[in-house]
Amino acid sequence: MKRTYLATSLILVFFSFSCFALNAQETFRIKGVCVGAPAKDDVEEFVSFIDTILSPSGVNTLILRVDFGYQYKSHPELVGDNPLRKKDIRKLVEICKEHNIRLIPQINLLGHQSWATKVGKLLEVYPELDETPGIKLPKEYKWPNPDGLYCKSYCPLHPDVHKIVFDLVDEITDVFETDAFHAGMDEVFYIGHKQCPRCNGLDPAVLFAGEVAAIRNHLALQGKELWIWGDRLIDGKTTGLGEWEASYNNTYRAIDLIPKDVMICDWHYEKAHPTPVLFASKGLPVVACPWRDSQVATEQVAMLRGLMKNGSKEMTSKYAGIVHTYWNSARNFMDGFYGKSEKAQNDPSVKCFRELVKIW
Ligand SMILES: [Zn+2]
């Protein structure tokens, strides 16, 4: 009897240890969602959504795209329409604290300073920061176009730009009570442009890396971490990944120039490209990011688990996890989740998230 008990105990201990070893290897440190910050009127519902859906789904990181949608006190001239107030953010902070969810605000820096026919708040108020002042926004936006206009950029070498944007970064990270900030920095098409008297002729990789380092260093002085999208750091031509999810404009060598503690959000939406290896091998922490294709998300999870299982401990420590990207509002995300309409019910990005949380 005693011997059977001992044997059973040993088997159980061994089994538990094996499971622990397996889990320790396969668990993602970061399970995140990136979504537009909720509108003021949707904050209460979004708080409940975090409480009842996101947290129970395992989400431990929530990136909210705020941009100019906050009532900034440091720069009231840059406040967009219907901004969130401090008391709204406070509610989000509280629920995230309760569930140990890391809350990260995003303001698009460098690129994405216009959208289609509309200039963003920063360049609307401070047009002198425009990298391409001679390129006017069209009445009707079409891609491709002769100017190669996707979105405007600010000039990273303008002497006034950092004072302004760092005020916003400091204020939003303080109100979010967070130690991390997402600066976007994806799809920067205008950089080192010939129209810019400061950047004209300079190496785009050096300019891009310089801007990453400037933002990172500013945050690091306050013990805060920088997150960015990874596309400008991948050679689009050699990898065959093209000019959107990778770079055709010579920014990719910045991968060797940026500080090694910048978190890279490696988005790929049509295929689970094994680019996390690229970032990890440069010493950069990386999360894989799906969007609306459940198959891609599933394969990204499998890929990361394979890389973690087979990689060295140095590389494995860089594979930080997965962040689902929902490229619409918090309102639409919730509507999709609750199936508010037939269209919402069939939202592929919501479906992708549902599948992802089953396996992450
Ligand atoms: Zn410039």
Short mmCIF file of C-alpha atoms and ligand atoms in Angstrom, two decimals:
data_model
loop_
_atom_site.label_atom_id
_atom_site.label_comp_id
_atom_site.label_asym_id
_atom_site.label_seq_id
_atom_site.Cartn_x
_atom_site.Cartn_y
_atom_site.Cartn_z
CA MET A 1 0.00 0.00 0.00
CA LYS A 2 2.75 2.33 1.07
CA ARG A 3 4.80 1.45 -2.02
CA THR A 4 1.83 2.05 -4.33
CA TYR A 5 1.25 5.39 -2.64
CA LEU A 6 4.91 6.33 -3.11
CA ALA A 7 4.90 5.27 -6.75
CA THR A 8 1.70 7.20 -7.42
CA SER A 9 3.15 10.26 -5.71
CA LEU A 10 6.32 10.04 -7.75
CA ILE A 11 4.33 9.71 -10.98
CA LEU A 12 2.21 12.69 -9.98
CA VAL A 13 5.26 14.77 -9.09
CA PHE A 14 6.94 13.83 -12.36
CA PHE A 15 3.75 14.58 -14.32
CA SER A 16 3.32 17.94 -12.62
CA PHE A 17 6.94 18.81 -13.26
CA SER A 18 6.61 17.84 -16.95
CA CYS A 19 3.49 19.99 -17.29
CA PHE A 20 5.23 22.86 -15.56
CA ALA A 21 8.25 22.53 -17.83
CA LEU A 22 5.98 22.45 -20.89
CA ASN A 23 3.94 25.43 -19.73
CA ALA A 24 7.00 27.40 -18.73
CA GLN A 25 8.32 26.96 -22.24
CA GLU A 26 5.09 27.70 -24.04
CA THR A 27 3.52 30.47 -22.02
CA PHE A 28 3.51 33.89 -23.61
CA ARG A 29 4.61 36.67 -21.32
CA ILE A 30 2.45 39.16 -23.22
CA LYS A 31 -1.09 38.49 -24.37
CA GLY A 32 -2.29 41.79 -25.71
CA VAL A 33 -4.87 43.72 -27.65
CA CYS A 34 -4.38 46.99 -29.50
CA VAL A 35 -7.58 48.94 -30.19
CA GLY A 36 -8.77 52.52 -30.58
CA ALA A 37 -9.32 54.18 -27.20
CA PRO A 38 -13.04 54.18 -26.35
CA ALA A 39 -15.02 57.34 -27.00
CA LYS A 40 -16.09 59.24 -23.88
CA ASP A 41 -19.61 57.79 -24.00
CA ASP A 42 -18.29 54.24 -24.37
CA VAL A 43 -15.88 54.26 -21.44
CA GLU A 44 -18.26 52.65 -18.92
CA GLU A 45 -19.13 49.86 -21.32
CA PHE A 46 -15.49 49.35 -22.21
CA VAL A 47 -14.58 49.09 -18.53
CA SER A 48 -17.12 46.30 -18.22
CA PHE A 49 -15.77 44.72 -21.42
CA ILE A 50 -12.28 44.65 -19.87
CA ASP A 51 -13.73 43.15 -16.70
CA THR A 52 -15.92 40.47 -18.24
CA ILE A 53 -14.34 39.67 -21.60
CA LEU A 54 -10.75 40.82 -22.02
CA SER A 55 -9.37 39.84 -18.63
CA PRO A 56 -11.07 36.41 -18.52
CA SER A 57 -9.71 35.84 -22.06
CA GLY A 58 -6.20 36.16 -20.70
CA VAL A 59 -5.42 39.68 -21.93
CA ASN A 60 -2.66 41.17 -19.78
CA THR A 61 -1.64 44.08 -22.04
CA LEU A 62 -3.97 46.67 -23.53
CA ILE A 63 -2.70 49.22 -26.04
CA LEU A 64 -5.17 52.06 -26.57
CA ARG A 65 -4.70 54.33 -29.57
CA VAL A 66 -5.30 57.78 -28.12
CA ASP A 67 -3.44 60.19 -30.43
CA PHE A 68 -5.05 63.61 -29.94
CA GLY A 69 -8.22 62.24 -28.34
CA TYR A 70 -7.30 63.34 -24.83
CA GLN A 71 -7.84 66.67 -23.12
CA TYR A 72 -4.14 67.53 -22.94
CA LYS A 73 -3.42 70.30 -20.48
CA SER A 74 0.15 70.76 -21.73
CA HIS A 75 -1.06 71.56 -25.26
CA PRO A 76 -4.76 72.48 -25.37
CA GLU A 77 -4.24 73.58 -28.97
CA LEU A 78 -3.64 69.94 -29.96
CA VAL A 79 -6.79 68.48 -28.42
CA GLY A 80 -9.01 66.71 -30.95
CA ASP A 81 -12.79 66.39 -31.05
CA ASN A 82 -14.67 64.86 -28.14
CA PRO A 83 -11.55 64.13 -26.09
CA LEU A 84 -11.33 61.75 -23.16
CA ARG A 85 -11.00 63.44 -19.80
CA LYS A 86 -8.74 62.50 -16.93
CA LYS A 87 -11.67 60.98 -15.05
CA ASP A 88 -12.45 58.71 -18.04
CA ILE A 89 -8.88 57.44 -18.18
CA ARG A 90 -8.95 56.98 -14.41
CA LYS A 91 -11.73 54.40 -14.80
CA LEU A 92 -9.71 52.49 -17.39
CA VAL A 93 -6.62 52.63 -15.19
CA GLU A 94 -8.53 51.27 -12.20
CA ILE A 95 -10.08 48.30 -13.94
CA CYS A 96 -6.75 47.40 -15.56
CA LYS A 97 -4.97 47.61 -12.20
CA GLU A 98 -7.60 45.35 -10.69
CA HIS A 99 -6.89 42.72 -13.34
CA ASN A 100 -3.12 43.21 -13.62
CA ILE A 101 -3.46 44.43 -17.19
CA ARG A 102 -0.67 46.67 -18.42
CA LEU A 103 -2.28 49.69 -20.04
CA ILE A 104 -0.24 51.35 -22.81
CA PRO A 105 -1.31 54.54 -24.62
CA GLN A 106 -0.38 55.13 -28.23
CA ILE A 107 0.27 58.39 -30.04
CA ASN A 108 1.49 58.04 -33.61
CA LEU A 109 4.86 59.75 -33.80
CA LEU A 110 6.93 60.53 -36.90
CA GLY A 111 4.55 59.06 -39.54
CA HIS A 112 0.75 58.90 -39.80
CA GLN A 113 0.40 62.67 -39.39
CA SER A 114 -2.40 62.76 -42.00
CA TRP A 115 -5.03 60.38 -43.19
CA ALA A 116 -6.39 60.41 -46.76
CA THR A 117 -7.45 64.03 -47.34
CA LYS A 118 -7.13 65.26 -43.78
CA VAL A 119 -4.06 66.50 -41.97
CA GLY A 120 -3.60 65.40 -38.35
CA LYS A 121 -3.80 67.75 -35.40
CA LEU A 122 -0.04 68.22 -34.98
CA LEU A 123 0.58 69.47 -38.52
CA GLU A 124 -2.71 71.34 -38.61
CA VAL A 125 -1.58 73.45 -35.66
CA TYR A 126 2.16 73.41 -36.42
CA PRO A 127 2.49 73.20 -40.23
CA GLU A 128 6.15 74.16 -39.93
CA LEU A 129 6.86 70.64 -38.58
CA ASP A 130 5.77 69.05 -41.88
CA GLU A 131 8.52 67.00 -43.56
CA THR A 132 6.96 67.71 -46.97
CA PRO A 133 5.37 71.18 -46.81
CA GLY A 134 5.15 71.33 -50.62
CA ILE A 135 2.96 68.23 -50.87
CA LYS A 136 -0.67 69.26 -50.53
CA LEU A 137 -3.39 66.86 -49.46
CA PRO A 138 -5.70 66.02 -52.36
CA LYS A 139 -9.47 66.66 -52.50
CA GLU A 140 -9.93 63.02 -53.27
CA TYR A 141 -7.33 60.55 -52.02
CA LYS A 142 -6.15 57.71 -54.25
CA TRP A 143 -3.33 55.23 -53.95
CA PRO A 144 -1.01 55.12 -55.84
CA ASN A 145 -0.53 58.84 -56.52
CA PRO A 146 2.29 60.86 -58.10
CA ASP A 147 3.46 62.26 -54.74
CA GLY A 148 3.77 58.80 -53.19
CA LEU A 149 1.55 60.26 -50.46
CA TYR A 150 0.32 57.72 -47.95
CA CYS A 151 0.52 59.74 -44.73
CA LYS A 152 2.43 62.90 -43.84
CA SER A 153 5.38 62.76 -41.44
CA TYR A 154 6.76 65.33 -39.08
CA CYS A 155 10.38 66.32 -39.51
CA PRO A 156 12.42 64.52 -36.85
CA LEU A 157 15.14 67.17 -37.07
CA HIS A 158 12.92 70.21 -36.61
CA PRO A 159 14.25 71.95 -33.48
CA ASP A 160 10.76 72.42 -31.96
CA VAL A 161 9.19 69.03 -32.58
CA HIS A 162 10.36 67.05 -29.56
CA LYS A 163 9.48 69.68 -27.02
CA ILE A 164 5.89 69.50 -28.24
CA VAL A 165 5.43 65.77 -28.72
CA PHE A 166 7.31 64.81 -25.56
CA ASP A 167 4.95 67.01 -23.53
CA LEU A 168 2.09 64.89 -24.90
CA VAL A 169 3.95 61.63 -24.28
CA ASP A 170 4.72 62.61 -20.68
CA GLU A 171 1.19 63.73 -19.99
CA ILE A 172 -0.52 60.69 -21.47
CA THR A 173 1.81 58.18 -19.80
CA ASP A 174 1.32 59.98 -16.47
CA VAL A 175 -2.45 59.95 -16.72
CA PHE A 176 -2.36 56.28 -17.78
CA GLU A 177 -0.09 55.65 -14.75
CA THR A 178 1.99 53.45 -17.00
CA ASP A 179 5.61 52.55 -17.61
CA ALA A 180 5.23 52.01 -21.36
CA PHE A 181 4.31 54.07 -24.42
CA HIS A 182 3.56 52.99 -27.99
CA ALA A 183 4.83 55.50 -30.57
CA GLY A 184 3.43 53.78 -33.68
CA MET A 185 6.16 54.69 -36.22
CA ASP A 186 4.77 52.31 -38.84
CA GLU A 187 4.48 52.91 -42.57
CA VAL A 188 6.68 56.02 -42.51
CA PHE A 189 6.98 56.74 -46.22
CA TYR A 190 8.22 60.32 -46.00
CA ILE A 191 11.60 60.41 -44.29
CA GLY A 192 14.78 62.22 -45.36
CA HIS A 193 12.65 63.86 -48.06
CA LYS A 194 14.23 66.12 -50.66
CA GLN A 195 11.77 68.89 -49.73
CA CYS A 196 13.07 69.06 -46.17
CA PRO A 197 15.99 71.46 -45.75
CA ARG A 198 17.18 69.58 -42.63
CA CYS A 199 16.77 65.92 -43.71
CA ASN A 200 17.41 66.16 -47.44
CA GLY A 201 20.29 63.86 -48.39
CA LEU A 202 20.59 62.15 -45.00
CA ASP A 203 20.43 58.39 -44.54
CA PRO A 204 16.80 57.37 -43.80
CA ALA A 205 18.00 54.52 -41.54
CA VAL A 206 20.01 56.97 -39.44
CA LEU A 207 17.08 59.41 -39.31
CA PHE A 208 14.63 56.69 -38.31
CA ALA A 209 16.96 55.21 -35.68
CA GLY A 210 17.71 58.69 -34.36
CA GLU A 211 14.02 59.34 -33.81
CA VAL A 212 13.48 55.94 -32.13
CA ALA A 213 16.46 56.60 -29.86
CA ALA A 214 15.31 60.14 -29.01
CA ILE A 215 11.87 58.91 -27.92
CA ARG A 216 13.30 55.85 -26.15
CA ASN A 217 15.87 57.93 -24.25
CA HIS A 218 13.27 60.46 -23.20
CA LEU A 219 11.08 57.65 -21.82
CA ALA A 220 14.00 55.75 -20.27
CA LEU A 221 14.89 58.75 -18.10
CA GLN A 222 11.51 58.25 -16.44
CA GLY A 223 11.81 54.46 -16.25
CA LYS A 224 9.35 54.01 -19.13
CA GLU A 225 9.60 51.67 -22.09
CA LEU A 226 9.09 52.36 -25.81
CA TRP A 227 7.00 50.14 -28.09
CA ILE A 228 6.88 50.57 -31.87
CA TRP A 229 5.59 48.70 -34.95
CA GLY A 230 8.33 46.72 -36.69
CA ASP A 231 7.73 47.27 -40.41
CA ARG A 232 10.36 49.99 -41.00
CA LEU A 233 13.04 47.64 -39.65
CA ILE A 234 12.52 44.88 -42.22
CA ASP A 235 14.12 44.94 -45.68
CA GLY A 236 11.05 44.72 -47.91
CA LYS A 237 12.92 43.89 -51.11
CA THR A 238 15.20 41.09 -49.92
CA THR A 239 12.53 39.46 -47.77
CA GLY A 240 9.84 39.88 -50.44
CA LEU A 241 7.55 41.42 -47.83
CA GLY A 242 6.94 44.59 -49.85
CA GLU A 243 6.68 48.26 -48.94
CA TRP A 244 3.89 48.12 -46.32
CA GLU A 245 4.74 45.44 -43.81
CA ALA A 246 8.42 46.07 -44.56
CA SER A 247 10.54 48.92 -45.88
CA TYR A 248 11.38 49.97 -49.42
CA ASN A 249 12.69 53.34 -48.31
CA ASN A 250 16.01 52.35 -46.81
CA THR A 251 15.03 52.58 -43.17
CA TYR A 252 15.62 48.88 -42.44
CA ARG A 253 19.28 49.17 -41.44
CA ALA A 254 17.98 51.05 -38.41
CA ILE A 255 17.44 47.58 -36.90
CA ASP A 256 21.16 47.62 -36.06
CA LEU A 257 21.11 51.18 -34.75
CA ILE A 258 18.21 51.37 -32.31
CA PRO A 259 18.45 50.68 -28.55
CA LYS A 260 17.96 47.02 -27.67
CA ASP A 261 15.13 47.50 -25.20
CA VAL A 262 12.53 48.81 -27.65
CA MET A 263 9.59 46.40 -27.89
CA ILE A 264 8.88 45.51 -31.51
CA CYS A 265 5.29 44.81 -32.57
CA ASP A 266 5.81 42.62 -35.62
CA TRP A 267 2.58 42.80 -37.61
CA HIS A 268 1.84 40.46 -40.50
CA TYR A 269 -1.69 39.93 -41.65
CA GLU A 270 -1.59 37.58 -44.61
CA LYS A 271 1.00 35.03 -43.55
CA ALA A 272 2.79 34.13 -40.33
CA HIS A 273 6.16 35.37 -41.58
CA PRO A 274 8.94 34.15 -39.28
CA THR A 275 10.31 37.67 -38.76
CA PRO A 276 10.30 37.44 -34.93
CA VAL A 277 13.60 35.59 -35.46
CA LEU A 278 15.02 38.64 -37.21
CA PHE A 279 14.23 40.92 -34.28
CA ALA A 280 15.22 38.42 -31.57
CA SER A 281 18.54 37.78 -33.31
CA LYS A 282 19.25 41.53 -33.10
CA GLY A 283 18.56 41.40 -29.37
CA LEU A 284 15.17 43.11 -29.62
CA PRO A 285 12.10 41.90 -27.70
CA VAL A 286 9.24 41.14 -30.07
CA VAL A 287 5.53 40.36 -30.10
CA ALA A 288 3.80 38.89 -33.15
CA CYS A 289 0.66 40.74 -34.23
CA PRO A 290 -2.29 39.27 -36.13
CA TRP A 291 -5.37 41.22 -37.31
CA ARG A 292 -8.27 39.51 -39.03
CA ASP A 293 -7.16 36.13 -40.31
CA SER A 294 -7.62 33.40 -37.71
CA GLN A 295 -5.40 31.04 -39.65
CA VAL A 296 -2.52 33.53 -39.59
CA ALA A 297 -3.02 34.09 -35.85
CA THR A 298 -3.05 30.34 -35.20
CA GLU A 299 0.12 29.91 -37.21
CA GLN A 300 1.81 32.82 -35.45
CA VAL A 301 1.12 31.12 -32.12
CA ALA A 302 2.47 27.80 -33.42
CA MET A 303 5.51 29.54 -34.93
CA LEU A 304 6.37 31.33 -31.69
CA ARG A 305 5.96 28.12 -29.70
CA GLY A 306 8.27 26.35 -32.16
CA LEU A 307 10.83 29.13 -31.93
CA MET A 308 10.64 29.12 -28.15
CA LYS A 309 10.93 25.35 -27.99
CA ASN A 310 13.91 25.14 -30.32
CA GLY A 311 15.70 28.42 -29.63
CA SER A 312 18.53 29.23 -27.27
CA LYS A 313 17.56 30.75 -23.95
CA GLU A 314 18.87 34.11 -25.19
CA MET A 315 16.57 34.08 -28.23
CA THR A 316 13.63 32.56 -26.36
CA SER A 317 13.73 35.38 -23.83
CA LYS A 318 13.06 37.84 -26.68
CA TYR A 319 9.84 36.17 -27.87
CA ALA A 320 7.51 38.13 -25.64
CA GLY A 321 4.13 37.01 -26.94
CA ILE A 322 1.21 38.09 -29.11
CA VAL A 323 -0.74 41.31 -29.53
CA HIS A 324 -3.99 41.21 -31.47
CA THR A 325 -4.51 44.38 -33.53
CA TYR A 326 -8.07 45.60 -33.96
CA TRP A 327 -7.95 48.42 -36.51
CA ASN A 328 -11.15 50.10 -35.57
CA SER A 329 -12.84 51.65 -32.58
CA ALA A 330 -13.45 50.11 -29.19
CA ARG A 331 -17.17 50.59 -29.99
CA ASN A 332 -16.90 48.33 -33.05
CA PHE A 333 -14.83 45.76 -31.16
CA MET A 334 -17.48 45.49 -28.46
CA ASP A 335 -20.33 45.45 -30.99
CA GLY A 336 -18.58 42.67 -32.88
CA PHE A 337 -18.05 40.71 -29.73
CA TYR A 338 -21.66 41.05 -28.59
CA GLY A 339 -22.95 40.45 -32.15
CA LYS A 340 -24.90 43.73 -32.23
CA SER A 341 -25.62 43.40 -35.96
CA GLU A 342 -25.05 40.85 -38.69
CA LYS A 343 -22.09 42.86 -39.97
CA ALA A 344 -20.64 43.11 -36.48
CA GLN A 345 -21.20 39.40 -35.94
CA ASN A 346 -19.10 38.65 -39.00
CA ASP A 347 -16.27 41.04 -38.14
CA PRO A 348 -13.23 38.92 -39.10
CA SER A 349 -10.93 40.68 -36.63
CA VAL A 350 -13.28 39.84 -33.75
CA LYS A 351 -13.44 36.25 -34.97
CA CYS A 352 -9.65 36.16 -35.14
CA PHE A 353 -9.43 37.43 -31.55
CA ARG A 354 -11.90 34.76 -30.38
CA GLU A 355 -9.79 32.04 -31.98
CA LEU A 356 -6.54 33.48 -30.70
CA VAL A 357 -7.58 33.54 -27.06
CA LYS A 358 -8.48 29.84 -27.20
CA ILE A 359 -4.90 28.89 -27.96
CA TRP A 360 -2.60 31.58 -26.59
ZN ZN B 1 13.17 66.82 -42.03
#
